[in-house]
mmCIF file of C-alpha atoms and ligand atoms in Angstrom:
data_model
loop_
_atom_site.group_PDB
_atom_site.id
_atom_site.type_symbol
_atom_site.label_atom_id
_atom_site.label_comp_id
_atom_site.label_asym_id
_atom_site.label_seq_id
_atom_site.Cartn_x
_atom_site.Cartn_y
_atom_site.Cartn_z
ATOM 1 C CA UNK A 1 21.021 -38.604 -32.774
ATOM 2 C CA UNK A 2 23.594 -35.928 -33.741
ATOM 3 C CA UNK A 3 22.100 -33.844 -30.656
ATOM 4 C CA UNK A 4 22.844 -36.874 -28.082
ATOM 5 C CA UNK A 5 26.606 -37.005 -29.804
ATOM 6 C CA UNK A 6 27.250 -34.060 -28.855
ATOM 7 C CA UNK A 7 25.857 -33.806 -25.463
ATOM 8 C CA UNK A 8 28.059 -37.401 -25.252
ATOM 9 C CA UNK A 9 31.329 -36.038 -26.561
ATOM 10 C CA UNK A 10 30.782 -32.512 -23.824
ATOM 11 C CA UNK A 11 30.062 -34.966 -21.137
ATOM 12 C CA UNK A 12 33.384 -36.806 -21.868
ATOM 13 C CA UNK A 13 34.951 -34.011 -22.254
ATOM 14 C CA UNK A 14 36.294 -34.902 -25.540
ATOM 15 C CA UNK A 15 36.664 -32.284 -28.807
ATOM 16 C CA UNK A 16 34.120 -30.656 -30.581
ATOM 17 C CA UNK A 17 36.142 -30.416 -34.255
ATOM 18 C CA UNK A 18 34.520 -28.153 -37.328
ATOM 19 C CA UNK A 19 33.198 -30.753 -39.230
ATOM 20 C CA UNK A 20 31.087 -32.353 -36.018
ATOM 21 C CA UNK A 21 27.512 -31.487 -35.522
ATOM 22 C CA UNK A 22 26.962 -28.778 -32.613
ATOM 23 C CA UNK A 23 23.871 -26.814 -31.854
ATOM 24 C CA UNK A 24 23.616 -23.245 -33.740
ATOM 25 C CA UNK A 25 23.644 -21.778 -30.412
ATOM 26 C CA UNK A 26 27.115 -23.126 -29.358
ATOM 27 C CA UNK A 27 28.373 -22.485 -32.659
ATOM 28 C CA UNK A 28 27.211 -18.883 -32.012
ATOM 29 C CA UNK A 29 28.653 -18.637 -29.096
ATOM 30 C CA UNK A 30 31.954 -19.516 -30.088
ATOM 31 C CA UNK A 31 32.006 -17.130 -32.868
ATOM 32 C CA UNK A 32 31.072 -14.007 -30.753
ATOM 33 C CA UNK A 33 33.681 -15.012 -27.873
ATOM 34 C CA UNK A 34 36.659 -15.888 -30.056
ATOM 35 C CA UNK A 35 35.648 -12.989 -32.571
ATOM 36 C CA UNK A 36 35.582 -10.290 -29.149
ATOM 37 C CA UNK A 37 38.548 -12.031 -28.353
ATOM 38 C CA UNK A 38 40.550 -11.971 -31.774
ATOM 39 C CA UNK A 39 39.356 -8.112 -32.036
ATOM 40 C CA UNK A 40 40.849 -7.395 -28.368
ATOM 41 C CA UNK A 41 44.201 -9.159 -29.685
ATOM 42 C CA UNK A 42 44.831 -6.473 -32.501
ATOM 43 C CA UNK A 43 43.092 -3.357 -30.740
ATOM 44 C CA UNK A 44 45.010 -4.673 -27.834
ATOM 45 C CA UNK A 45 48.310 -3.284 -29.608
ATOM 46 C CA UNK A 46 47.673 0.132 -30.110
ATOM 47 C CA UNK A 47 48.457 0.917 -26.247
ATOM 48 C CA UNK A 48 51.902 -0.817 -26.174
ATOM 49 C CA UNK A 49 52.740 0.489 -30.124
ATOM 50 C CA UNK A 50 52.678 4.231 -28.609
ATOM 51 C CA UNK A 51 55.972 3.177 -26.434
ATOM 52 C CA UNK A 52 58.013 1.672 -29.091
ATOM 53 C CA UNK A 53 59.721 4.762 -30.673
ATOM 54 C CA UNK A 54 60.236 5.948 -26.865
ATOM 55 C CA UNK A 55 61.240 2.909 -25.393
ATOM 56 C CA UNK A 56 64.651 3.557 -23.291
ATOM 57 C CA UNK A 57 67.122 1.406 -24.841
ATOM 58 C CA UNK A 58 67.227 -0.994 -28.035
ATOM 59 C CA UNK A 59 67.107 -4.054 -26.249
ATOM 60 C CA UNK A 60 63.938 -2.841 -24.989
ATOM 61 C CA UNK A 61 61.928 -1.597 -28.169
ATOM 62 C CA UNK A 62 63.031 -4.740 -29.518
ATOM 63 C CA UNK A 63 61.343 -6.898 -26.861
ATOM 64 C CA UNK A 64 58.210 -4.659 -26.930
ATOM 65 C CA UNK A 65 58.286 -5.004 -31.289
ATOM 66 C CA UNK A 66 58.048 -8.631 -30.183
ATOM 67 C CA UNK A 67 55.622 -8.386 -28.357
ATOM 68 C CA UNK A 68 52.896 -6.004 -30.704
ATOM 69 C CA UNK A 69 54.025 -8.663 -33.039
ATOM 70 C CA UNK A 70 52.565 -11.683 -30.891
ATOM 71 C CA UNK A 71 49.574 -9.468 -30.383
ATOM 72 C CA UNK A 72 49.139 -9.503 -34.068
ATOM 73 C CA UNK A 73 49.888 -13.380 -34.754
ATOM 74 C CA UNK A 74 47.617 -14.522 -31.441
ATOM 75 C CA UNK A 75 44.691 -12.057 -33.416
ATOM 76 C CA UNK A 76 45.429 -14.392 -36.931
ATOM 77 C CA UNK A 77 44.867 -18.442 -34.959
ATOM 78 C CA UNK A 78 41.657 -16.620 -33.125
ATOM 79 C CA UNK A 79 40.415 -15.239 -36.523
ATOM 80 C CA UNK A 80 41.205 -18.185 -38.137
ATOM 81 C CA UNK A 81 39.729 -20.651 -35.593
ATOM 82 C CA UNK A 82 36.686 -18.051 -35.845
ATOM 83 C CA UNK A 83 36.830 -19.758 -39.229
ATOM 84 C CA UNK A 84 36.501 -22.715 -39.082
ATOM 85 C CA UNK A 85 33.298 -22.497 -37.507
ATOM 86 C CA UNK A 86 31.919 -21.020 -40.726
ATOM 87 C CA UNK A 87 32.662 -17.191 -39.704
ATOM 88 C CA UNK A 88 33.839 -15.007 -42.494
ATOM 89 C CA UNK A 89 36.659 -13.035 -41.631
ATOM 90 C CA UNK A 90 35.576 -9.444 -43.124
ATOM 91 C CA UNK A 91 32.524 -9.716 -41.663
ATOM 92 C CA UNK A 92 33.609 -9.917 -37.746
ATOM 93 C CA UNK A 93 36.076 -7.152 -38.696
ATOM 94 C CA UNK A 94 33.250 -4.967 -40.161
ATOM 95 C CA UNK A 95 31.173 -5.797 -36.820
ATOM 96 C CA UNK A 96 34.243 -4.725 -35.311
ATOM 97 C CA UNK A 97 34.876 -1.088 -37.526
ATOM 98 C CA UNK A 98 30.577 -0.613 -37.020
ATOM 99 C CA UNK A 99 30.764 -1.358 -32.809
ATOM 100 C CA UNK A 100 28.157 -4.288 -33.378
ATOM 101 C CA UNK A 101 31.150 -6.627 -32.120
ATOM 102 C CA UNK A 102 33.068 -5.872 -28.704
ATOM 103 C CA UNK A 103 36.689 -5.994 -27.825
ATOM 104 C CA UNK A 104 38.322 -5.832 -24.225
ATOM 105 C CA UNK A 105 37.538 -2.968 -22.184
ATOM 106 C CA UNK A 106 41.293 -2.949 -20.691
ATOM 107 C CA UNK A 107 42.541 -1.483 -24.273
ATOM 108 C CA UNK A 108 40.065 1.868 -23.783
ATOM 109 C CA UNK A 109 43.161 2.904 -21.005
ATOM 110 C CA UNK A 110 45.741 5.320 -21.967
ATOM 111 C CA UNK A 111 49.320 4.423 -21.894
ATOM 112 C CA UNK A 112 50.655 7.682 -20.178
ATOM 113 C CA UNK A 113 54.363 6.637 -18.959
ATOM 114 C CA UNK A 114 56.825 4.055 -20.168
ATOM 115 C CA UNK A 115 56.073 2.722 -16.479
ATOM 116 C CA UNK A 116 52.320 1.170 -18.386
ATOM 117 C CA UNK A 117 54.396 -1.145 -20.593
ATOM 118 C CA UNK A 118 55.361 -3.170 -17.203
ATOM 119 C CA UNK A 119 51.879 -2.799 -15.886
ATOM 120 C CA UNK A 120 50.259 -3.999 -19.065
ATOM 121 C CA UNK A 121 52.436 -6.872 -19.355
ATOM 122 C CA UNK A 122 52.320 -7.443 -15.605
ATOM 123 C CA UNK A 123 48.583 -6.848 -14.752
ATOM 124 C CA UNK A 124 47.191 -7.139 -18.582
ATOM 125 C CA UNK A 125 49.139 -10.301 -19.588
ATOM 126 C CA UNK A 126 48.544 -11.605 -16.573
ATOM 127 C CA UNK A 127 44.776 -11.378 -15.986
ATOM 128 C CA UNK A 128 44.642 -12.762 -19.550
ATOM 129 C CA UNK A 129 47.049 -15.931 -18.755
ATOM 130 C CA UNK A 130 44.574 -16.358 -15.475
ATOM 131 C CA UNK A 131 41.473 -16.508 -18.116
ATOM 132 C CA UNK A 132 42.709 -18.356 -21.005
ATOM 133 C CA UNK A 133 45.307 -21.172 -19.502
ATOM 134 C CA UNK A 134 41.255 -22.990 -18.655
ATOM 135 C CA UNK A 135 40.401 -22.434 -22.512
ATOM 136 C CA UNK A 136 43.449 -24.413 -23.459
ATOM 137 C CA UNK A 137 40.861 -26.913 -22.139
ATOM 138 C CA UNK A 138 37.878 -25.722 -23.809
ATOM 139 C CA UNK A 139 35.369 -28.159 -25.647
ATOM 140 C CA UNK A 140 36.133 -27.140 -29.146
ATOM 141 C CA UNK A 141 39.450 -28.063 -30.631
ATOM 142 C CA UNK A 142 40.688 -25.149 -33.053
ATOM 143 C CA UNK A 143 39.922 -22.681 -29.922
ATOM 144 C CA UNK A 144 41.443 -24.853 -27.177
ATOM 145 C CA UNK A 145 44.844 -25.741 -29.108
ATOM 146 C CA UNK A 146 44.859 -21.603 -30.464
ATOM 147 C CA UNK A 147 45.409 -21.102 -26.699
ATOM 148 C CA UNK A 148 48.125 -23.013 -26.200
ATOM 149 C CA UNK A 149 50.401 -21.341 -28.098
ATOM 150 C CA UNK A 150 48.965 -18.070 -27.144
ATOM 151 C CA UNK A 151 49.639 -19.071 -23.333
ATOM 152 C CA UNK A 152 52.942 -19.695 -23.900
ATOM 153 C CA UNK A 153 53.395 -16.517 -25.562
ATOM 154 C CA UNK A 154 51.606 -14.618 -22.785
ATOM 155 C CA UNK A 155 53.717 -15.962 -20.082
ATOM 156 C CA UNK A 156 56.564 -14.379 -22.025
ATOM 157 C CA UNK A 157 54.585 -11.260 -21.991
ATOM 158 C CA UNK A 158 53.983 -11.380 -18.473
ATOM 159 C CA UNK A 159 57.675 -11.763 -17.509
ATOM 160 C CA UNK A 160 58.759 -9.164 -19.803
ATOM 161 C CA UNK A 161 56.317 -6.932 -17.983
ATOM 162 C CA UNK A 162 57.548 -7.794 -14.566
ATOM 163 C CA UNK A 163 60.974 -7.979 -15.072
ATOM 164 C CA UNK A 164 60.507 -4.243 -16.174
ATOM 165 C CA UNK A 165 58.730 -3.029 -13.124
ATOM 166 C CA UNK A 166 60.833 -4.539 -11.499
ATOM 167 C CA UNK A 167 63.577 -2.453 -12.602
ATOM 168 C CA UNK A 168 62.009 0.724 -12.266
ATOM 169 C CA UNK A 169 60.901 0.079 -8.993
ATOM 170 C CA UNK A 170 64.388 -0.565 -7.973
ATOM 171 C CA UNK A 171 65.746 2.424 -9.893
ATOM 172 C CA UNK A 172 65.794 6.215 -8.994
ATOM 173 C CA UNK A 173 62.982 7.791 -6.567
ATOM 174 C CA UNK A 174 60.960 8.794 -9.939
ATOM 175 C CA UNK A 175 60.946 5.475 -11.828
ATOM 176 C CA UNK A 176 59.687 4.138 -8.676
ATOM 177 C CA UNK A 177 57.296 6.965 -8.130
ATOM 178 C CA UNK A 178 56.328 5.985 -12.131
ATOM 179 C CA UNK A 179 55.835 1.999 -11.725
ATOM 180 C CA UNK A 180 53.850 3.204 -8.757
ATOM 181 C CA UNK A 181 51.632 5.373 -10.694
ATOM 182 C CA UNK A 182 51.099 2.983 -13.275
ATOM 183 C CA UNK A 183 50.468 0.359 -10.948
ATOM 184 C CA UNK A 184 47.555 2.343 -9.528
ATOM 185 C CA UNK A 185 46.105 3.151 -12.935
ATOM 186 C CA UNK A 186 46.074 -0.454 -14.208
ATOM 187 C CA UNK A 187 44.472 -2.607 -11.065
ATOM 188 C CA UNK A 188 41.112 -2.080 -11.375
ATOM 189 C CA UNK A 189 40.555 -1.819 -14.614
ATOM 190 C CA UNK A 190 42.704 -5.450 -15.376
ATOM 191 C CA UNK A 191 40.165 -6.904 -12.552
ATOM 192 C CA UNK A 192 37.306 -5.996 -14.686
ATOM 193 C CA UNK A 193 38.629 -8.034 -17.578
ATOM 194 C CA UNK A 194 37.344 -11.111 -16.022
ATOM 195 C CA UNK A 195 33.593 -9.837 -16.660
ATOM 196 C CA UNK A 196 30.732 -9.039 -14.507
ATOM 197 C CA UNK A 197 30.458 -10.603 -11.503
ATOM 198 C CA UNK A 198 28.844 -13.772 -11.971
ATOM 199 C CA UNK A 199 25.357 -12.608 -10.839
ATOM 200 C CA UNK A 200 25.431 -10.351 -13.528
ATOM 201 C CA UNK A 201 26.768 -12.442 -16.260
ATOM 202 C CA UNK A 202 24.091 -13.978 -18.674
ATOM 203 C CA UNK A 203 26.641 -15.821 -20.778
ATOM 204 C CA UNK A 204 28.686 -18.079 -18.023
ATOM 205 C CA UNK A 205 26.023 -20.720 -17.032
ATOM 206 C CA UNK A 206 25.091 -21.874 -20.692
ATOM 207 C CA UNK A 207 28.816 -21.332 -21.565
ATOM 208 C CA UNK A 208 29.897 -23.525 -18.470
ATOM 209 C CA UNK A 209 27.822 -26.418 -19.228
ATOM 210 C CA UNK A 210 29.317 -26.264 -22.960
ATOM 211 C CA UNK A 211 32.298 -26.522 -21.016
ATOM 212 C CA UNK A 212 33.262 -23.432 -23.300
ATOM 213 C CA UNK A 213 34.656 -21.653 -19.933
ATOM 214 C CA UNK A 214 35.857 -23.904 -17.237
ATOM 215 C CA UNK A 215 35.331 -21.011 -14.264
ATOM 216 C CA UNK A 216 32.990 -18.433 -13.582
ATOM 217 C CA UNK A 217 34.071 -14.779 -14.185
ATOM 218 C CA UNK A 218 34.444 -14.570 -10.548
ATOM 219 C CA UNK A 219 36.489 -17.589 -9.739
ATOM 220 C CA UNK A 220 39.177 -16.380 -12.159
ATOM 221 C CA UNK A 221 39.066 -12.816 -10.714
ATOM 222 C CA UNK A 222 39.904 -14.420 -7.462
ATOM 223 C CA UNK A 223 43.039 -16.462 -8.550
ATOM 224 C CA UNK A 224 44.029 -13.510 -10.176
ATOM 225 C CA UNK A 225 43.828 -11.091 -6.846
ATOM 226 C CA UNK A 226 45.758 -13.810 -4.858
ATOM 227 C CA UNK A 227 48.385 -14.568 -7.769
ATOM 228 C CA UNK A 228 49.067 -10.453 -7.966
ATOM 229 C CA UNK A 229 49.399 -9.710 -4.148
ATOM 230 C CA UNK A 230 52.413 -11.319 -3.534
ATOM 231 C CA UNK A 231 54.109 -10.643 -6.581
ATOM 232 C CA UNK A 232 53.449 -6.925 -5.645
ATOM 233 C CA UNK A 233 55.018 -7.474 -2.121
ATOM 234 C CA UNK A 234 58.419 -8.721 -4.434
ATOM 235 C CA UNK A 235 58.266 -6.070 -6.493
ATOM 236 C CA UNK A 236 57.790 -3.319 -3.431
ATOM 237 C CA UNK A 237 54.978 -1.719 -4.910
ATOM 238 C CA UNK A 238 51.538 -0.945 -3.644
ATOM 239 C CA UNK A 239 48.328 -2.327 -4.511
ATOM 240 C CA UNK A 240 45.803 0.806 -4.612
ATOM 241 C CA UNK A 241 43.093 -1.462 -2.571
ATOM 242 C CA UNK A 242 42.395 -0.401 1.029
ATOM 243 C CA UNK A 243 40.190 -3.461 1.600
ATOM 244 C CA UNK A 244 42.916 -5.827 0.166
ATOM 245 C CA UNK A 245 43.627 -8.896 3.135
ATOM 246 C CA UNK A 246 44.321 -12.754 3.669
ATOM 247 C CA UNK A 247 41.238 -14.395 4.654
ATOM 248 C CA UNK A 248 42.189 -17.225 6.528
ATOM 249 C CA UNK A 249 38.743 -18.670 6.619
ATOM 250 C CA UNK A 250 38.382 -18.508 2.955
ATOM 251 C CA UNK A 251 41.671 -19.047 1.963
ATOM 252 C CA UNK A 252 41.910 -16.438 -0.416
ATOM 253 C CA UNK A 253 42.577 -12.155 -0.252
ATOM 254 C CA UNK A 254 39.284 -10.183 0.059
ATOM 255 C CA UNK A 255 39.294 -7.407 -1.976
ATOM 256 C CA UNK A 256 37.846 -4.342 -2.210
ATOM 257 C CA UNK A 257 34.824 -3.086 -4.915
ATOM 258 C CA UNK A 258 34.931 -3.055 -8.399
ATOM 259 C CA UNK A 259 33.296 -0.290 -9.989
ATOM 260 C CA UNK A 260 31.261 -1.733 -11.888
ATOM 261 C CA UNK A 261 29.281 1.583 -13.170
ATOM 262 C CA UNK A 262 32.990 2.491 -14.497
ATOM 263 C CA UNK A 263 33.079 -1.281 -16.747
ATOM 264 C CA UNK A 264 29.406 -0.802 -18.022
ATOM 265 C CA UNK A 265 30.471 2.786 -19.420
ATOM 266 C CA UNK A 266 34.076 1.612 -21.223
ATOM 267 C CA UNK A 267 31.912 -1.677 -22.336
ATOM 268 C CA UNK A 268 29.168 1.241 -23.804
ATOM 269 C CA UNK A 269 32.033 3.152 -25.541
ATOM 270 C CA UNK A 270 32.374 5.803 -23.108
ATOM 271 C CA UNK A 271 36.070 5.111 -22.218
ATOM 272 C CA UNK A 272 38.768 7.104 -22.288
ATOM 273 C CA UNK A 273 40.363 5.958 -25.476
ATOM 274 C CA UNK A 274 36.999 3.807 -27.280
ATOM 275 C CA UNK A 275 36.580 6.649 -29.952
ATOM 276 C CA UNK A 276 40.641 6.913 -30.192
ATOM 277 C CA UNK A 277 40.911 2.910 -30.770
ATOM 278 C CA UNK A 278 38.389 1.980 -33.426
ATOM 279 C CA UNK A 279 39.131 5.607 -35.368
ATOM 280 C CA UNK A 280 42.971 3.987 -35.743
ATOM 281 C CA UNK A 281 41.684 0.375 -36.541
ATOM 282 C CA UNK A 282 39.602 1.291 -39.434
ATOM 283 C CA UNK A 283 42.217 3.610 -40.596
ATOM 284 C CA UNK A 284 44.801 0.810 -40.367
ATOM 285 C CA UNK A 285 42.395 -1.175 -42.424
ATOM 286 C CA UNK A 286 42.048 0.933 -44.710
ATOM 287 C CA UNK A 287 45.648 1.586 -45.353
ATOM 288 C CA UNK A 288 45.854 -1.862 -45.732
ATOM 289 C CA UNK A 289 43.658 -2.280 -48.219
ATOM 290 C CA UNK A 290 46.123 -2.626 -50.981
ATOM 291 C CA UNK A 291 47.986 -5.055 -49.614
ATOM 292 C CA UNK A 292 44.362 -7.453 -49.299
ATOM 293 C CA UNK A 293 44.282 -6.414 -53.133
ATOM 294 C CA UNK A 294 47.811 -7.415 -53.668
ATOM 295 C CA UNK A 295 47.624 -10.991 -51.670
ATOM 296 C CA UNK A 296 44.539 -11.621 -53.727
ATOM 297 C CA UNK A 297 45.721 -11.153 -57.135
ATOM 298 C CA UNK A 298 48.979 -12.414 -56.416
ATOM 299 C CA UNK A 299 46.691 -15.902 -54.748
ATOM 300 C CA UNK A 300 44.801 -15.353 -57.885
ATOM 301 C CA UNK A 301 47.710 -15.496 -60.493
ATOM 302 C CA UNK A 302 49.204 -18.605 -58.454
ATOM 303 C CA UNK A 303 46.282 -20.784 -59.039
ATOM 304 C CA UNK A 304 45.544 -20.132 -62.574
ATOM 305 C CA UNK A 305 49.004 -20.980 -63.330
ATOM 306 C CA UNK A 306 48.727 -24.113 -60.997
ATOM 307 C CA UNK A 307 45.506 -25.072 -63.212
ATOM 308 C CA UNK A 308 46.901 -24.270 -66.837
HETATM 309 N N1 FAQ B 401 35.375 -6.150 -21.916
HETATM 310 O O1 FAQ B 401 28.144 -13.063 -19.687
HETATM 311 P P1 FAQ B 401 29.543 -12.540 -19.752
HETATM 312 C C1 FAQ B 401 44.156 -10.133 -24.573
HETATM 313 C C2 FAQ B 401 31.041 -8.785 -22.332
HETATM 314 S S1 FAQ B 401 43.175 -10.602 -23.274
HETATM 315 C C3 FAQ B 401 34.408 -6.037 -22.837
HETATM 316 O O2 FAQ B 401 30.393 -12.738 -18.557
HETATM 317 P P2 FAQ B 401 31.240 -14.301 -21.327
HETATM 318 C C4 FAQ B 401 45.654 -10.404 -24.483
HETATM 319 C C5 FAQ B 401 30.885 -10.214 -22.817
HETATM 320 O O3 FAQ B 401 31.648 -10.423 -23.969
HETATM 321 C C6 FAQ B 401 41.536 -9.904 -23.518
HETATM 322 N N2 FAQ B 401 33.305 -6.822 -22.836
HETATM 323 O O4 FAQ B 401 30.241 -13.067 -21.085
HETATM 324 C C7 FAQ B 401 46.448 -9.185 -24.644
HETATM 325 C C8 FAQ B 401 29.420 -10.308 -23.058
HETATM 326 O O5 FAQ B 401 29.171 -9.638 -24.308
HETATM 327 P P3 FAQ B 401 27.851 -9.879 -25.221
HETATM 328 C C9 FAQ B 401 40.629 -10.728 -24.352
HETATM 329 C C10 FAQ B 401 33.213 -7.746 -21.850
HETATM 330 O O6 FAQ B 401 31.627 -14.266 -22.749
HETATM 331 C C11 FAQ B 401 47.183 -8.694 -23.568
HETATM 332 C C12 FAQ B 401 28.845 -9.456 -21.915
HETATM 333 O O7 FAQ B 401 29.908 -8.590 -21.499
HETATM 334 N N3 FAQ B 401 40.379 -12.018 -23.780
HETATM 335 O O8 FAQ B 401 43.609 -9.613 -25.472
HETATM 336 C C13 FAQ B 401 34.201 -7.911 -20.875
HETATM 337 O O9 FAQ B 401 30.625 -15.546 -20.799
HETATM 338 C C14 FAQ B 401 47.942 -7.538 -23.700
HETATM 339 C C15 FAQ B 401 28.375 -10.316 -20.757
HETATM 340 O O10 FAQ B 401 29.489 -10.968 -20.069
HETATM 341 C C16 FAQ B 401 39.291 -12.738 -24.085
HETATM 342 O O11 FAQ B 401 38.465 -12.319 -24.859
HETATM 343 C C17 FAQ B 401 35.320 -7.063 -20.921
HETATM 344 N N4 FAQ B 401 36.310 -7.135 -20.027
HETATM 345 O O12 FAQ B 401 32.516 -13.979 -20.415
HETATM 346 C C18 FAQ B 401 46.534 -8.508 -25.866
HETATM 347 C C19 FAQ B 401 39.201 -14.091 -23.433
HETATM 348 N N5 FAQ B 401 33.801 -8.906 -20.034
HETATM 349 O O13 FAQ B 401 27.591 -11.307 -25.230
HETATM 350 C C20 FAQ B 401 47.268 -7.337 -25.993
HETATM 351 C C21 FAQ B 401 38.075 -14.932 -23.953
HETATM 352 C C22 FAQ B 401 32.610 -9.343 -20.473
HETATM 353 O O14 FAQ B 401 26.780 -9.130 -24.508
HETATM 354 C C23 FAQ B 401 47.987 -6.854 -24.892
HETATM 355 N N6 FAQ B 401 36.807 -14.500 -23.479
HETATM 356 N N7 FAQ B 401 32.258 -8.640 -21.557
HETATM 357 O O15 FAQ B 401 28.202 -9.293 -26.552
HETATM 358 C C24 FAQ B 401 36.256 -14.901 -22.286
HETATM 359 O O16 FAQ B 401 36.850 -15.642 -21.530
HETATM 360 C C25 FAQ B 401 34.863 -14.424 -21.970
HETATM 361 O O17 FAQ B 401 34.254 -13.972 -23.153
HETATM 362 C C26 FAQ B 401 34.815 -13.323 -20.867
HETATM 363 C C27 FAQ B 401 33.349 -12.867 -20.690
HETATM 364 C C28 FAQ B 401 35.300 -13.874 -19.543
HETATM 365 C C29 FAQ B 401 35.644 -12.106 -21.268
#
């Protein structure tokens, strides 16, 4: 009965809500894709952190302080939505500290020039507006409305990011020679945050039918590829894709191969910055452990004198 309520409510496409039955396996689902996804939020700001006390004027360390900041609120609805599907938060971040969870291989990349801050926002925010704008309508409720306000917050990112290249690529021959650079660093490796190519994706099909993802990894890599190429052509810079062109009969820009060897290794840990990452997150955690003990005692002393 509960089983055919559910399958009902998918089919209708209405919510899935915490305290509604769902099969273990969706619940299990949702837990590993909104934990690898809360995980990539706050790794995710370790790149853009090492520009803030070298970002080139204060208007723009305070936009990129923003921004980590965002990082670090989207990280608290995704771990908190992670919740209310009975996940305990110190466990997905111990899974995360001990490599038995994943986080997006795009944060294994090194931020080498002030130029990566426009890629990331750019490229990064972008691929990542392309992916989640579908969650907004995904089957279960906490995740779906966590993503709206994430979205929103994205698209800020994105324009930040663009609005930057865009400078540099109008500025002297070096800034332009820099958003170049950056540019050529960041393509591929923000195409391969869509996933493997559907072929090679065991998750999609079941996760489809939950109506968990609304397009296949491949889908979305496409809008992305023909959302980026003519924002490129405004922006004057070059995307580092031989085999980029319209296809008229398809309606859509082929594009060259992903290296998909490359993905498998940064996915494995072999990346340039894997080791780098989780070494600061646990130390970050650990730093903060006082201030867990604090908020507890302090929760602590709050309700004893609410119950006295
Ligand atoms: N990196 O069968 P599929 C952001 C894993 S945006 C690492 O296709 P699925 C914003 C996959 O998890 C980035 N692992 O799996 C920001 C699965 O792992 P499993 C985060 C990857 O789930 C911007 C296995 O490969 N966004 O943080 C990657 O159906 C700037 C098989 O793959 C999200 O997480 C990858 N790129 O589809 C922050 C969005 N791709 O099960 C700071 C939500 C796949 O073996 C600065 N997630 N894998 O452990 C999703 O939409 C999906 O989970 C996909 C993967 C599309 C990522």
């Amino acid at each position: 009965m509960n089983a055919e309520r559910f399958e009902r409510a998918i089919a209708d496409d209405e919510r899935i809500e915490p305290r509604d039955w769902m099969p273990d396996a969706y619940r299990a689902t949702l837990i590993r894709q909104i934990a690898q996804h809360a995980h990539s939020e706050i790794i995710g700001m370790q790149p853009e952190a090492n520009w803030i006390t070298r970002a080139p004027s204060l208007r723009r360390k305070a936009i990129l302080i923003a921004k980590v900041q965002d990082e670090a609120g989207h990280g608290l609805y995704l771990y908190g939505a992670a919740e209310t599907l009975g996940a305990d938060r110190d466990e997905l971040l111990d899974k995360l500290h001990t490599g038995r969870q994943k986080y997006s291989s795009i944060f294994n990349y090194p931020t080498l020039t002030w130029a990566d801050i426009g890629a990331i926002g750019w490229l990064v925010d972008g691929a990542a507006i392309t992916n989640q704008v579908p969650l907004c309508r995904c089957s279960y409720g906490p995740y779906a409305r966590a993503m709206v306000r994430i979205c929103k917050e994205e698209s800020f990112h994105q324009r930040q990011g663009y609005e930057l290249l865009l400078a540099l690529s109008r500025g002297t021959p070096e800034q332009r020679a820099m958003a170049q650079d950056a540019v050529d660093r960041w393509w591929w490796p923000s195409l391969m945050m869509f996933g493997p190519p559907d072929d090679a994706s065991p998750r999609s099909a079941r996760s489809m039918a939950w109506k968990i993802k609304r397009h296949t990894n491949d889908e979305l890599r496409q809008r992305f590829v023909d959302i980026c190429v003519p924002q490129a052509e405004h922006l004057g810079l070059t995307l580092p894709d031989p085999g980029l062109r319209w296809n008229e009969e398809r309606g859509h820009y082929d594009f060259g191969p992903v290296d998909w060897a490359e993905f498998e290794a940064v996915v494995r840990g072999d990346g340039p910055c894997n080791e780098q990452r989780l070494a600061h997150r646990r130390r970050a955690h650990e730093d903060g452990a006082w201030v867990r003990e604090a908020a507890a005692a302090y929760a602590a002393k709050r309700a004893a004198r609410a119950a006295a």
